[in-house]
């Protein structure tokens, strides 16, 4: 029901029951906010969105106050502007003054607010609370001096990721965000997914940088520099650099990477294809042997750490196949090294991912072979964008180049795997094709593609029924646990930590308008619709790999290099 | 014991008629000790009394009675008199008026009792006699009621305090206790009880003054399967001890008030949120609840009325902010005590999302009286907009301190000059701080303000929960404001920016103002000025935008002090002087060479070795080293040290 | 230690967050402080992460994380005591012991906390030492008092 309100002396319409903030947004009026997160209930912590409302003595927060008929609101009266400015100044009085050295320089919400509110003088000074630097996690760095205590990271870790690794400690000005018993990240139950980094308004939480390391190695002429990137990276890179994306953008990315100085460029999609093929073979065996427990996909490293900590009973069911990044990495260090006549120590292998937990995964002890890591360094899409700018590469004026053999191409299932439910779809489609020798009907997989955080689907392949479950974001784990407890038997289970899948990974560019996720998913789905090779078993790259290379090299023909192990972790839960 | 309980339940509590049988009345008179055959000694036993030594007095009296074989009842009662009178003792000889004695520490017991039992009253410690009809007057002894401390009060909420043993429910029932509750649950609907309280005009006594009956109706009218009543007995305001006194002196009436209020809102579960550290109060209120349960006043289907109620005590674990309603609820839910956004208000969605009413101890203490005497009686007290009385905890530099109760509409001047008997040691009055750390100052210009919610709101003064602090010329207003700001900074929960950063910064700026000037270089001086100019702005933004009452009222002492004592602030900031000689950093001590004998007493005690000289020659103080602690000033026997 | 906590757990229903604070209070009354083990075990009993329990416990003034000293001092910082000079008493205690509220001296003897208004407003400044009240305390008396207490504890 529409009602009339008056904003800045102008009559506007608003939906009854809306908050003042949403009523203003729907009328195109924007007021600053800081602690607000889309789709979360308002916290009322920052007080930035205050407005003047007739009849109220004090200023009122727009994020929480519902509109009423004939409400008179002033959004930018002198009193309101002074209040907002003073609040930002109070924040700045307890904030380090090193914007120029900060990770979020030019991209920081606090910076933007001080600019918007015309803060030009240090009117409020005071002691800055001591800083604490936590660099113990391979993926996330915590700089507590920059934290403005908006509480977004706490809420995301509790409500979306459900590991509740962060909370406020102490009170008043001594408050800081910390982990259990105020230890560093490596003692805590943090799964390194990095979603907290995506929501942090300042540089208090940011990724651990590997750019400097990569730069160092790029300068070493004796080392062969090899890079791989996952299928969604080109779309993410286009966003980060502000250029238009097209279907051939990955060829531009290949050219850019070579220009930076990498000797070989591969696509992680080949690894994904191997992953899908191996998993579909494994699944087929399990169905034939009528195994009781499900095969749980372990491509998401944050989910794996979560399971190792919180659900150790599920570890036996986790597929011990490495993730696509690691498979590609190990092939680089064995197959590609052998082909080029290099020793693994002479190779520096980098991977570009939309994910931050991959930085943690690359460091796992199970991801090394004879003491050499499969992947030496992991860069997020944001870091790659920085590297490109640093090297002054003009992306608009560069040619198209293919990736290097033998890992130069992928099927569209590999791209699909970066959306929640995509890898399951790829596996089932492969299985279907191998059994029935034709493509499955796309409609069958509709249930797997969108919807709630927990989805189930039963797909018929010939006479067999394959029961699958998708957990899209760890909030769906409760339903999975209760289903398993009540005796429901699944054949295949896929769990993704980031809601929506890797397209929403913490390594992708920061979300500005909110449409980015939709666009990324569109890119993936379009690839699946239009590309000719839609399954790994149809991919000439993969077939080549298996028939020619993997069988020939004795030390890797048993494919043991593709497998790792998982075990229960002892952390503060 | 069992017989007495049975008697009280059948013949008093559940007795159908409003008037009791004559035999019942007779027995109750006995329980109330209105007709005694042996002497009775009443000893005040609240925390204040215990600190003054009343437990030692108790033991001394006990051993005196045992040693001398004297037959006499010895009863511990609550607090009724000024805090200066503690340990406060009352002796009642059969047939005669009660005699009150003050400051009876253990060594005074023997001479006092010797005198009393041999009809020789020790005039020195005598406070007065209490006139009661039907009892013999003591000739030549002043009446206690004539002391302005008592005559100017209207003890309604506190009427039972000091009159009976707070650990004995029988005495409370004998005084008519719990009859109103039993009548309410048997003969009134929830709605009717709310209406009675609404008609009486009772307003919440925690400072807001929101009509209690209206609040109850809001909770009652919110459809829900369960509702909660929470009694806020937290009182962590510095300098307030009214709730604690009530809990220690008359816990049964509070239990009754909670029970009636719970009934009125249809709650079957009530919680008392009690302050951490008040063990004595906790013991007494827990005993009151246990006794009430034993007598069938709490539990299932109370006296066949169909109503269930149980009361639980929760100890608040130490956070000032938990006095705020939503923070209190968060704490009870097992979370960090951070306030939540309002709306929704607790009466709609409070504890566990159910309608919850939070009432202050004093508010609930009024409820049984209103039910017993009717709303019109309550309206006859106080003023039109603010009926009833208000309890204050008077403390500070006045001659008499303690818990008092005055009718609404009383002038503050009356409380200061009559009840508190003016400033002690002949010093000059400076201000009264009403409302604790969220309150404002009243100066000699507006002592004629009456205690009334509307009047005070108009003058921008907060009533507060009952803190009444009197300060004199030797109190530094800047230091006092700094003290309150430190308290608020410590209590701030840290959720919202204006309060969290604002209290911290204001405190730093105020501390900078009272810091020693010679340590400043030009950079820090400039910073100090800039900071000072920002104080008013930060204060007004905090008031305007903070999430909860703590942040909104934290700047009140500062704003009020600045308005009334601007000169003093400016002296501190610009002249670097403290006229009350309190701020250590701004004190300069110097030795008068004519008076100094060179005894070296000051030099040996100086913690920073700032005093130099040779023995038997005048010493001198090195100003740069001096921290202004004042030890030398206190220790000098020759008054040779002057402070500026 | 483990049996003590178990017997306390038996009094409460498992998995109920509203009993978290009374549970922690009882453990602290028993143990004297909240040990790390206690916090972890309370977390699994109530069904919340250790982070949440720790965040809750550090919010409130009552909870300690190191064992309290053999001599526990409470200093009243109510307004009346403040006006009578409790600030200098606090500063002196801080100086003599070298710790801040919530900590314990290295020899395990002293710990102190600041409370608001103990109720002895007429007899301030007020401190309580292991429950015993001391009225009208002056800063100068403290060095001797602390020395005496240390002597008593060390030679006990």
Coordinates of C-alpha atoms in Angstrom, one line a residue, chain B residues 357-545:
Chain B
X357 CA 7.8 -5.2 30.7
X358 CA 10.8 -3.9 32.5
X359 CA 10.1 -1.9 35.7
X360 CA 12.2 -0.3 38.2
X361 CA 12.3 -1.4 41.9
X362 CA 10.7 1.8 43.1
X363 CA 7.9 1.6 40.6
X364 CA 7.0 -1.9 41.6
X365 CA 7.1 -1.0 45.3
X366 CA 4.2 1.4 44.7
X367 CA 2.0 -1.2 43.1
X368 CA 0.8 -3.1 46.2
X369 CA -0.1 0.2 47.9
X370 CA -2.1 1.3 44.9
X371 CA -4.0 -2.0 44.9
X372 CA -4.5 -1.8 48.6
X373 CA -5.5 1.8 49.0
X374 CA -7.0 2.5 45.6
X375 CA -5.8 4.8 42.8
X376 CA -7.6 7.9 44.2
X377 CA -5.5 7.6 47.3
X378 CA -2.3 7.6 45.2
X379 CA -3.5 10.6 43.2
X380 CA -3.9 12.5 46.5
X381 CA -0.2 12.4 46.9
X382 CA 2.2 14.5 44.8
X383 CA 1.2 16.7 41.9
X384 CA -1.4 16.3 39.2
X385 CA 1.0 15.2 36.5
X386 CA 3.3 13.3 38.8
X387 CA 1.4 11.7 41.6
X388 CA 3.0 9.8 44.4
X389 CA 6.4 10.1 46.0
X390 CA 10.1 9.8 44.9
X391 CA 12.9 8.1 46.7
X392 CA 16.3 9.7 46.7
X393 CA 19.7 8.6 47.9
X394 CA 21.2 11.7 49.3
X395 CA 25.0 11.7 49.5
X396 CA 27.9 14.1 49.2
X397 CA 28.9 17.1 51.2
X398 CA 25.7 17.6 53.2
X399 CA 25.4 17.0 56.9
X400 CA 22.9 14.2 56.7
X401 CA 23.0 11.5 54.0
X402 CA 20.8 8.5 53.5
X403 CA 17.8 7.2 51.7
X404 CA 14.8 9.5 51.9
X405 CA 11.4 9.7 50.3
X406 CA 9.5 12.9 49.5
X407 CA 6.2 13.7 48.0
X408 CA 6.3 14.9 44.4
X409 CA 6.0 18.6 44.3
X410 CA 8.5 19.1 47.1
X411 CA 11.1 21.8 46.4
X412 CA 14.7 20.7 46.0
X413 CA 15.5 23.4 48.6
X414 CA 13.5 21.6 51.2
X415 CA 15.5 18.4 50.5
X416 CA 18.8 20.2 50.7
X417 CA 18.3 22.4 53.6
X418 CA 15.7 20.6 55.8
X419 CA 16.3 17.0 55.2
X420 CA 20.0 17.0 54.4
X421 CA 20.5 19.9 56.8
X422 CA 22.7 21.9 54.5
X423 CA 26.4 21.7 53.8
X424 CA 28.7 20.2 56.4
X425 CA 31.7 22.0 58.0
X426 CA 30.2 25.3 57.1
X427 CA 31.3 25.3 53.5
X428 CA 29.4 27.0 50.7
X429 CA 26.9 25.2 48.6
X430 CA 27.8 24.7 45.0
X431 CA 25.5 22.3 43.2
X432 CA 23.3 19.3 43.4
X433 CA 23.7 16.5 40.9
X434 CA 20.5 14.8 40.2
X435 CA 20.4 11.6 38.2
X436 CA 23.8 10.2 38.5
X437 CA 26.1 9.9 35.5
X438 CA 23.3 10.9 33.1
X439 CA 22.1 13.8 35.1
X440 CA 22.4 17.5 35.3
X441 CA 23.3 20.1 37.9
X442 CA 21.1 22.3 40.0
X443 CA 22.6 25.5 41.3
X444 CA 21.5 28.0 43.8
X445 CA 19.5 29.8 41.1
X446 CA 17.0 27.0 40.7
X447 CA 16.7 25.4 44.1
X448 CA 13.1 26.2 43.9
X449 CA 12.5 23.6 41.2
X450 CA 9.9 21.1 42.4
X451 CA 10.3 17.4 42.1
X452 CA 7.9 16.8 39.2
X453 CA 8.5 15.1 35.8
X454 CA 6.9 17.9 33.8
X455 CA 8.5 20.8 35.6
X456 CA 12.0 19.2 35.4
X457 CA 11.6 18.3 31.7
X458 CA 10.7 21.9 31.0
X459 CA 13.9 23.1 32.7
X460 CA 15.9 20.3 30.9
X461 CA 16.8 18.6 34.1
X462 CA 16.6 14.8 34.3
X463 CA 15.0 13.3 37.3
X464 CA 17.1 10.2 37.1
X465 CA 16.6 7.1 39.2
X466 CA 17.2 8.8 42.6
X467 CA 20.8 9.9 42.8
X468 CA 21.1 13.2 44.7
X469 CA 24.7 14.3 45.2
X470 CA 25.5 17.5 47.0
X471 CA 28.8 19.2 46.2
X472 CA 30.4 22.2 47.9
X473 CA 32.9 24.9 47.1
X474 CA 35.8 22.4 47.5
X475 CA 34.5 20.2 44.6
X476 CA 36.0 20.8 41.2
X477 CA 33.3 20.7 38.6
X478 CA 35.7 19.8 35.8
X479 CA 37.0 16.9 37.8
X480 CA 33.5 15.8 38.6
X481 CA 32.5 15.9 35.0
X482 CA 35.7 14.0 34.1
X483 CA 34.7 11.3 36.7
X484 CA 31.3 10.9 35.3
X485 CA 32.7 10.7 31.7
X486 CA 35.2 8.1 32.8
X487 CA 32.3 6.1 34.3
X488 CA 30.4 6.4 31.0
X489 CA 33.4 5.5 28.9
X490 CA 33.9 2.4 31.0
X491 CA 30.2 1.5 30.7
X492 CA 29.9 2.1 27.0
X493 CA 29.2 -1.1 25.1
X494 CA 31.1 0.0 22.0
X495 CA 28.4 -0.7 19.4
X496 CA 27.7 2.7 18.0
X497 CA 30.3 5.2 16.9
X498 CA 29.2 8.4 18.7
X499 CA 29.1 6.9 22.1
X500 CA 32.1 4.6 21.8
X501 CA 34.5 7.1 20.3
X502 CA 32.7 10.2 21.8
X503 CA 33.0 9.2 25.4
X504 CA 36.7 8.2 24.9
X505 CA 37.6 11.4 23.2
X506 CA 35.7 13.7 25.6
X507 CA 37.4 12.0 28.5
X508 CA 40.8 12.5 26.9
X509 CA 40.1 16.1 26.3
X510 CA 38.9 16.7 29.8
X511 CA 42.0 14.9 31.2
X512 CA 44.1 17.1 29.0
X513 CA 42.5 20.1 30.6
X514 CA 43.4 19.1 34.1
X515 CA 46.9 17.9 33.2
X516 CA 50.0 19.7 34.4
X517 CA 50.7 22.7 32.2
X518 CA 54.5 22.7 32.3
X519 CA 54.7 19.4 30.5
X520 CA 53.0 20.8 27.4
X521 CA 54.9 21.9 24.4
X522 CA 53.3 24.2 21.9
X523 CA 52.1 21.2 19.8
X524 CA 50.2 19.7 22.7
X525 CA 48.8 23.0 23.8
X526 CA 47.4 23.6 20.3
X527 CA 45.9 20.1 20.4
X528 CA 44.3 20.8 23.7
X529 CA 42.7 24.0 22.5
X530 CA 41.4 22.2 19.4
X531 CA 40.1 19.4 21.5
X532 CA 38.3 21.8 23.9
X533 CA 36.6 23.6 21.0
X534 CA 35.3 20.2 19.9
X535 CA 33.9 19.2 23.3
X536 CA 30.5 20.9 22.8
X537 CA 30.1 19.6 19.2
X538 CA 30.9 16.0 20.2
X539 CA 28.6 16.3 23.1
X540 CA 25.7 17.5 21.0
X541 CA 26.2 14.9 18.3
X542 CA 26.4 12.2 21.0
X543 CA 23.1 13.4 22.4
X544 CA 21.5 13.5 19.0
X545 CA 22.7 10.3 17.4

